[in-house]
PDB file of C-alpha atoms in Angstrom:
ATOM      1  CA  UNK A   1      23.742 -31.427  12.109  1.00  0.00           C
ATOM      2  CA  UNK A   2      20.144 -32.017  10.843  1.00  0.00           C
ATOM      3  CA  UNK A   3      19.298 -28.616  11.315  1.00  0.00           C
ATOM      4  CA  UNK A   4      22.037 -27.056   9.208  1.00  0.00           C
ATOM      5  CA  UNK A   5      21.526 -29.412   6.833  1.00  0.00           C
ATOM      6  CA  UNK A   6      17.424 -28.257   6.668  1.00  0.00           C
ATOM      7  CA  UNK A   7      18.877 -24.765   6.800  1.00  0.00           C
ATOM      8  CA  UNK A   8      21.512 -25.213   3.633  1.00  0.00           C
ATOM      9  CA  UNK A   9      18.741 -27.076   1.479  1.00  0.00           C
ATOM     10  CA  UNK A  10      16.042 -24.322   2.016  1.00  0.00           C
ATOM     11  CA  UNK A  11      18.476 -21.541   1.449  1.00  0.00           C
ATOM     12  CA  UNK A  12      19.746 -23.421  -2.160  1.00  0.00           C
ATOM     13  CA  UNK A  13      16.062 -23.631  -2.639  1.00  0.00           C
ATOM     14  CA  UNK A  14      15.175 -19.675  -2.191  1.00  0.00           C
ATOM     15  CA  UNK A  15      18.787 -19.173  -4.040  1.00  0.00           C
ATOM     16  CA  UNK A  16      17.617 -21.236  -6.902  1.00  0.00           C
ATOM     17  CA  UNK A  17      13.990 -19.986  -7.103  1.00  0.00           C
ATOM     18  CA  UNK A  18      15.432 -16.645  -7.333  1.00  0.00           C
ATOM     19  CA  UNK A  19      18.147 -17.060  -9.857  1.00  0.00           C
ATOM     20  CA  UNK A  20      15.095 -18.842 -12.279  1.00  0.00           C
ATOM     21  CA  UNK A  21      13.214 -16.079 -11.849  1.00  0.00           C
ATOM     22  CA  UNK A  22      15.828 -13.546 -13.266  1.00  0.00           C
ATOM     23  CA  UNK A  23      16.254 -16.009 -15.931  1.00  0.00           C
ATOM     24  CA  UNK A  24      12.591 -15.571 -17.054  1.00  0.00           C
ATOM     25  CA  UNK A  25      13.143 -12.036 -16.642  1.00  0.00           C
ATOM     26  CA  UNK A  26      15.908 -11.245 -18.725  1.00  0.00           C
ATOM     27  CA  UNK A  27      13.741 -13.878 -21.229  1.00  0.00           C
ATOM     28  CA  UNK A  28      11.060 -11.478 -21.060  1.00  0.00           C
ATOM     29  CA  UNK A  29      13.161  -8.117 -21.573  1.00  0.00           C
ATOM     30  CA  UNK A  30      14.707  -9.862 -24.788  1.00  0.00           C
ATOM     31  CA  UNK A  31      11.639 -10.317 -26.615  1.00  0.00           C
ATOM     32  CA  UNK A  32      10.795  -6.524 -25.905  1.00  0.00           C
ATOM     33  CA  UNK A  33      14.154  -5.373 -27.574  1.00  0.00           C
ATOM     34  CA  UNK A  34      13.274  -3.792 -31.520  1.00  0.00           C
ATOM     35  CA  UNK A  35      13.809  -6.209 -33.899  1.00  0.00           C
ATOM     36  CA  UNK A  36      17.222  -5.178 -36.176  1.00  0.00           C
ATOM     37  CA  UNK A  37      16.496  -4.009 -39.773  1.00  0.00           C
ATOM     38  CA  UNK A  38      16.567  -6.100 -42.631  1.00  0.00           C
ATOM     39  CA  UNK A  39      17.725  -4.935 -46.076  1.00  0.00           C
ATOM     40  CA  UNK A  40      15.427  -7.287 -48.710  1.00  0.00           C
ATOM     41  CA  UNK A  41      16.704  -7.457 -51.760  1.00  0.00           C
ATOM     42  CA  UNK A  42      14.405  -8.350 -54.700  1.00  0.00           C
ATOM     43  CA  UNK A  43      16.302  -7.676 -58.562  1.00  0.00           C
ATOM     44  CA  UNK A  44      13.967  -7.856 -60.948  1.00  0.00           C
ATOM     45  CA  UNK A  45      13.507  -7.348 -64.799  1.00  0.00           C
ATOM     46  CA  UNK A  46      11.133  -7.678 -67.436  1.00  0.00           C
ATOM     47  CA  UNK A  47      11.124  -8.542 -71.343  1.00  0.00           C
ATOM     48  CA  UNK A  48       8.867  -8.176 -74.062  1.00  0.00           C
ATOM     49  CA  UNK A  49       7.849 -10.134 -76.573  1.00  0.00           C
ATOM     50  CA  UNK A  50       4.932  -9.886 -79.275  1.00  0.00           C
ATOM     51  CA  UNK A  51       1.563  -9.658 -76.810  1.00  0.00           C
ATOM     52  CA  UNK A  52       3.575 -11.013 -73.569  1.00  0.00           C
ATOM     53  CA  UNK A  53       4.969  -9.452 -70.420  1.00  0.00           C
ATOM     54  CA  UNK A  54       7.939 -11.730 -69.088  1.00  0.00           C
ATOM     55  CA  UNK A  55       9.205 -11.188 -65.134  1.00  0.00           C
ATOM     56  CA  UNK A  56      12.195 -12.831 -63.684  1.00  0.00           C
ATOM     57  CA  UNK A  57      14.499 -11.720 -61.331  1.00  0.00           C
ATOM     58  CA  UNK A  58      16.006 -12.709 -57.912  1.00  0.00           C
ATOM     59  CA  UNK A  59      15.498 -12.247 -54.254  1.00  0.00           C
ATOM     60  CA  UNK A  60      16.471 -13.688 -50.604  1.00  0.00           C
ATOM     61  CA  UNK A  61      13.188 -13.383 -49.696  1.00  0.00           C
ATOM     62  CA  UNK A  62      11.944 -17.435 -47.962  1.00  0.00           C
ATOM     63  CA  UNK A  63      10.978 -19.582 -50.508  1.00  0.00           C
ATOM     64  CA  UNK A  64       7.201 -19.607 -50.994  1.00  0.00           C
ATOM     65  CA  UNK A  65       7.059 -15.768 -50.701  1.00  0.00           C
ATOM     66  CA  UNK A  66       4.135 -14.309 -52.729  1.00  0.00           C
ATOM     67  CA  UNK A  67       4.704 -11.701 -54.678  1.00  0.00           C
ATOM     68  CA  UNK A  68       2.123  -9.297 -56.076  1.00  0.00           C
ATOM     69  CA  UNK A  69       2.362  -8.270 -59.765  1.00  0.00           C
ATOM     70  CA  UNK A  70       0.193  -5.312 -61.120  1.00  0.00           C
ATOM     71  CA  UNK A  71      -0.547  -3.893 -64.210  1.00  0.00           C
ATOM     72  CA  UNK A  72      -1.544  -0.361 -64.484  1.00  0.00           C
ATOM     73  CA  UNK A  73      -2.379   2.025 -67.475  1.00  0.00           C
ATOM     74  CA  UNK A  74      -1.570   5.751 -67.807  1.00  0.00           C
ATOM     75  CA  UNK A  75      -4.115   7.755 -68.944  1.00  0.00           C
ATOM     76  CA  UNK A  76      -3.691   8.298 -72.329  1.00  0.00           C
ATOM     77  CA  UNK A  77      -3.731  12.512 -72.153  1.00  0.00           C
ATOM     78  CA  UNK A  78      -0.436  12.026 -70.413  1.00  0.00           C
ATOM     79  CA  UNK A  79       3.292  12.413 -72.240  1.00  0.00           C
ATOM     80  CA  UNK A  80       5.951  10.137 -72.769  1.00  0.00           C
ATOM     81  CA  UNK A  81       8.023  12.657 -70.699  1.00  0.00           C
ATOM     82  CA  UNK A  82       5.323  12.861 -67.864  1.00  0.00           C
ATOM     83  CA  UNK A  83       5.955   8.506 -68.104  1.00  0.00           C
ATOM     84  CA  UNK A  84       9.593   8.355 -67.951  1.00  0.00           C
ATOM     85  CA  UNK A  85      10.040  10.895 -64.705  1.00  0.00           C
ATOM     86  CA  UNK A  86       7.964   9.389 -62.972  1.00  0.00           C
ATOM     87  CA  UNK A  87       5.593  12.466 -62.548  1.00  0.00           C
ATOM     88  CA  UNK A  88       2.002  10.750 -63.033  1.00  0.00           C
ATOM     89  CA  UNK A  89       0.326   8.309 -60.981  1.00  0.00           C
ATOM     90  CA  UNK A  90      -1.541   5.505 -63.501  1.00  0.00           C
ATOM     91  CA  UNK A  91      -4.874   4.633 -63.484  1.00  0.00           C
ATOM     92  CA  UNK A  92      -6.619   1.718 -61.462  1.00  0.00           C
ATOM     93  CA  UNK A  93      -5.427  -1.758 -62.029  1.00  0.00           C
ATOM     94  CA  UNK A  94      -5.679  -3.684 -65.498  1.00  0.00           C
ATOM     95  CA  UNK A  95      -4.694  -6.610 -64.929  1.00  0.00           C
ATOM     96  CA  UNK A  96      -3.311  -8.428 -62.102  1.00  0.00           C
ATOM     97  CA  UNK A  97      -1.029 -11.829 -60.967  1.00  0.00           C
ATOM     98  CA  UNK A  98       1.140 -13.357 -58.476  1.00  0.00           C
ATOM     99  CA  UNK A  99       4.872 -15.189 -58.261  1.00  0.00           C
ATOM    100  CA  UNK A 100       5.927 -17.578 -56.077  1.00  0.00           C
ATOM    101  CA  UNK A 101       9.594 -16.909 -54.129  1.00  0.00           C
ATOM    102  CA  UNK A 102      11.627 -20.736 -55.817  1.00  0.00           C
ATOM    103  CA  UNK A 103      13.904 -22.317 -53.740  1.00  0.00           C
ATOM    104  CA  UNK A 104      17.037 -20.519 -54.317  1.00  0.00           C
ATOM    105  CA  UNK A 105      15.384 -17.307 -54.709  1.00  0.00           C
ATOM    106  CA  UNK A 106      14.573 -16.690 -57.787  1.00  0.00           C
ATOM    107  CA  UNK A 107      11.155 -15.264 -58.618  1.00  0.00           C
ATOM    108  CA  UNK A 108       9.294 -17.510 -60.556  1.00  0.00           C
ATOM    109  CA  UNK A 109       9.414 -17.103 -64.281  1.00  0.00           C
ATOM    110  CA  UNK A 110       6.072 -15.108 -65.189  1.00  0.00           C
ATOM    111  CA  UNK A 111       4.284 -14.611 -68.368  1.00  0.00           C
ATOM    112  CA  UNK A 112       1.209 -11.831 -68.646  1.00  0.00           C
ATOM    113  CA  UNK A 113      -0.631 -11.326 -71.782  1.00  0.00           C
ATOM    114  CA  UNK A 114       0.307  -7.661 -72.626  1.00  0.00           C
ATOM    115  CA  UNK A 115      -3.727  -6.209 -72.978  1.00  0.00           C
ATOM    116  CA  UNK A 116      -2.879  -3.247 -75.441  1.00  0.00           C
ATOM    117  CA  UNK A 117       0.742  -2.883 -77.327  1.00  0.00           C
ATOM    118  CA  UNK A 118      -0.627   0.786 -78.064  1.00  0.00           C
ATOM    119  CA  UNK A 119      -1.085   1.674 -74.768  1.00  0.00           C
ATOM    120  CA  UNK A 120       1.503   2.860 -71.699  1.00  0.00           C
ATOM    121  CA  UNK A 121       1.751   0.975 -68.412  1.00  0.00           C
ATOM    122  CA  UNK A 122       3.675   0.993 -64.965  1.00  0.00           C
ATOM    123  CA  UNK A 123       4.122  -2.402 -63.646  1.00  0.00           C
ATOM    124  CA  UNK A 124       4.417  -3.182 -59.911  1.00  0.00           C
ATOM    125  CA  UNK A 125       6.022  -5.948 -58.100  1.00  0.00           C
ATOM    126  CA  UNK A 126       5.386  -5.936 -54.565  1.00  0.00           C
ATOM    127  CA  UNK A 127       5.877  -7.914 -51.435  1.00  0.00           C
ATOM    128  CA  UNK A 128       3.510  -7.653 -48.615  1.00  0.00           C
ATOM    129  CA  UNK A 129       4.689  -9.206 -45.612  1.00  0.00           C
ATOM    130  CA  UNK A 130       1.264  -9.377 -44.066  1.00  0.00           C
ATOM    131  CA  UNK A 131      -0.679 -10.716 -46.940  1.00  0.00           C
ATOM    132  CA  UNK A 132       1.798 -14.213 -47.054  1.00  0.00           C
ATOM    133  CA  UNK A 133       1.183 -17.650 -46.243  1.00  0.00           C
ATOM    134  CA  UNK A 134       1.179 -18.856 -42.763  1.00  0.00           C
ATOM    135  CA  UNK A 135       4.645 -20.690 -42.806  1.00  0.00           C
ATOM    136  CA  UNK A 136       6.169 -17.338 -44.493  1.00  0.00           C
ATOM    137  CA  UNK A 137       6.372 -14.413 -41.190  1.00  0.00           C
ATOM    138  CA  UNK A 138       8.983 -12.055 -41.534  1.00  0.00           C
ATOM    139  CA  UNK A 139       8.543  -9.418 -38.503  1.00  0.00           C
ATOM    140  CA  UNK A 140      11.786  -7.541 -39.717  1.00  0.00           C
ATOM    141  CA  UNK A 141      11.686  -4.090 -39.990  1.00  0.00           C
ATOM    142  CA  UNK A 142      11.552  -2.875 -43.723  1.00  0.00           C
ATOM    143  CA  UNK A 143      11.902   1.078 -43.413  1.00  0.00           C
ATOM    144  CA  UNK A 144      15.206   0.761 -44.115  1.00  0.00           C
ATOM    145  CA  UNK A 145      15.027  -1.232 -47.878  1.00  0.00           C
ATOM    146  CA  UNK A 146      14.782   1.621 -50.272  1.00  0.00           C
ATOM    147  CA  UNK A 147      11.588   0.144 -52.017  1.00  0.00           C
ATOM    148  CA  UNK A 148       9.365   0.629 -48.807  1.00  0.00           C
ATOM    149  CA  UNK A 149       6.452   1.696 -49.372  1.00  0.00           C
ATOM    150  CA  UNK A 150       3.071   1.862 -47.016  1.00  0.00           C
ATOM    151  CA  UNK A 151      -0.325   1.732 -48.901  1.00  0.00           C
ATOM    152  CA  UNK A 152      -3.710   1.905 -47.758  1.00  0.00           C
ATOM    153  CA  UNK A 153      -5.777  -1.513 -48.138  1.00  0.00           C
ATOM    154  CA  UNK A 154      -9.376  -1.629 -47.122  1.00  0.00           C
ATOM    155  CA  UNK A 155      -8.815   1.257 -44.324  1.00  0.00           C
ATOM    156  CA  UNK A 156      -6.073  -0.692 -43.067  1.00  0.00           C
ATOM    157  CA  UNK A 157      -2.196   0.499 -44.082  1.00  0.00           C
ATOM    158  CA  UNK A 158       0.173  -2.293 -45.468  1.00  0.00           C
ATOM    159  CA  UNK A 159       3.724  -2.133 -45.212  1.00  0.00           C
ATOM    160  CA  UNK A 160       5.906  -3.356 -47.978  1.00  0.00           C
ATOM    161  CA  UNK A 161       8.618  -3.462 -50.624  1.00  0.00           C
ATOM    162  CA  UNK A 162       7.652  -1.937 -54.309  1.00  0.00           C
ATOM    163  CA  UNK A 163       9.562  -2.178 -57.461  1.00  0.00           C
ATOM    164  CA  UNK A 164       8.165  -0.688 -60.664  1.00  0.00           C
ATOM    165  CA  UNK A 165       9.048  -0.602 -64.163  1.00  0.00           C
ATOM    166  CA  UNK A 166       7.366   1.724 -67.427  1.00  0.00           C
ATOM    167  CA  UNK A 167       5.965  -0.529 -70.223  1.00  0.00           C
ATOM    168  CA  UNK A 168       5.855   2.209 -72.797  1.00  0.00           C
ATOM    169  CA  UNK A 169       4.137   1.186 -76.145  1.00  0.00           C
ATOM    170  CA  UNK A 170       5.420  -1.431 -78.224  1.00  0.00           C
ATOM    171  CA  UNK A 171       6.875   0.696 -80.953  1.00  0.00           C
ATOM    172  CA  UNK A 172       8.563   2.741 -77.859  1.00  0.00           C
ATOM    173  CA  UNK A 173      10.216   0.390 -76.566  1.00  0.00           C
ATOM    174  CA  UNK A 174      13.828   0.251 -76.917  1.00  0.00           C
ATOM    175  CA  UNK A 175      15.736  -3.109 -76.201  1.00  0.00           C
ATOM    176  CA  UNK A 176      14.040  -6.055 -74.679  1.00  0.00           C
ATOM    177  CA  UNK A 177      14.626  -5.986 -70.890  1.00  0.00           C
ATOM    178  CA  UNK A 178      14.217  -3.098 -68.495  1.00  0.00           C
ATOM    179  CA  UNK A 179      14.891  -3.696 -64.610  1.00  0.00           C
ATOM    180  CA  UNK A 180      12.425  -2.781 -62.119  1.00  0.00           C
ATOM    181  CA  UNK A 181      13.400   0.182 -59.995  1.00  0.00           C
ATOM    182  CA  UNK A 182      12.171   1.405 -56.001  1.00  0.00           C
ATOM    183  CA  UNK A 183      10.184   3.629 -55.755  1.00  0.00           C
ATOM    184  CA  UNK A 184      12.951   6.229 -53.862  1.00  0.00           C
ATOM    185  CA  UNK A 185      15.221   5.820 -56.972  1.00  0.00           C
ATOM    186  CA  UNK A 186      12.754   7.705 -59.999  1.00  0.00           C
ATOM    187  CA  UNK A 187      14.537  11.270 -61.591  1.00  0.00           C
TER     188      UNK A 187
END
């Protein structure tokens, strides 16, 4: 009787040893599996007002998300037409600022001093995933979101989100809120 008894407990022990070794296994093969895509959204628009830049908008990005704001002139050779299409690339960076993601998404309320009412600009609001705080890791996969964008950084390529908007000159501009667009959606 002892002897089956030896015999049944060793062969739940191999049985069991086995079984928790599929487990970690299928653990393992899990973790390998592509992560689904996420669509982001991020709404933004922006105001004007007598030397100031105003950005609001929306996202459900986590809260404490940074997001990159950039301000870039056009050269001044190039047309209003050129501007509006989308054809021409702007300069190097003027001036540029951050937002902080709020706690029910809404992209904190930022003010930029506008440098030069008499000049045309493209702002850029753009989320980096790589470049955020510790706390904030999103390992989703962006190609899908229509404002994806990769951009080279130091001989490195970033992946990201990027929303732009025209800031034409003052006595251009028509109305006092444009929303940003992607990138994929310019005539």
């Amino acid at each position: 009787m002892k002897v089956k008894w030896v015999l049944l407990s060793l062969a739940m022990l191999v049985l069991l040893s086995l079984l928790s070794g599929c487990r970690i296994s299928f653990t393992a093969a899990k973790e390998n599996q592509p992560r689904k895509p996420q669509n982001i959204m991020m709404d933004a628009s922006v105001s004007f007002k007598p030397h100031q830049i105003i950005i609001r908008g929306d996202t459900d990005l986590p809260p404490g998300s940074v997001l990159y704001i950039m301000l870039k002139p056009y050269d001044e050779t190039v047309s209003l037409e050129e501007i509006q299409t989308y054809q021409v690339e702007p300069d190097d960076i003027a001036l540029a600022s951050t937002a902080k993601v709020g706690k029910e998404g809404s992209i904190e309320l930022t003010v930029l001093k506008w440098p030069d009412p008499n000049k045309r600009y493209r702002l850029d609001l753009m989320f980096i995933p790589d470049n955020q705080p510790e706390d904030i890791k999103l390992g989703e996969n962006l190609k899908t979101n229509e404002s994806y964008i990769e951009i080279s950084e130091n001989g490195k390529t970033l992946t990201g989100l990027l929303l732009y908007v025209n800031v034409l000159k003052e006595d251009e501009v028509i109305g006092g809120t444009m929303d940003f667009i992607p990138k994929h959606n310019t005539p």
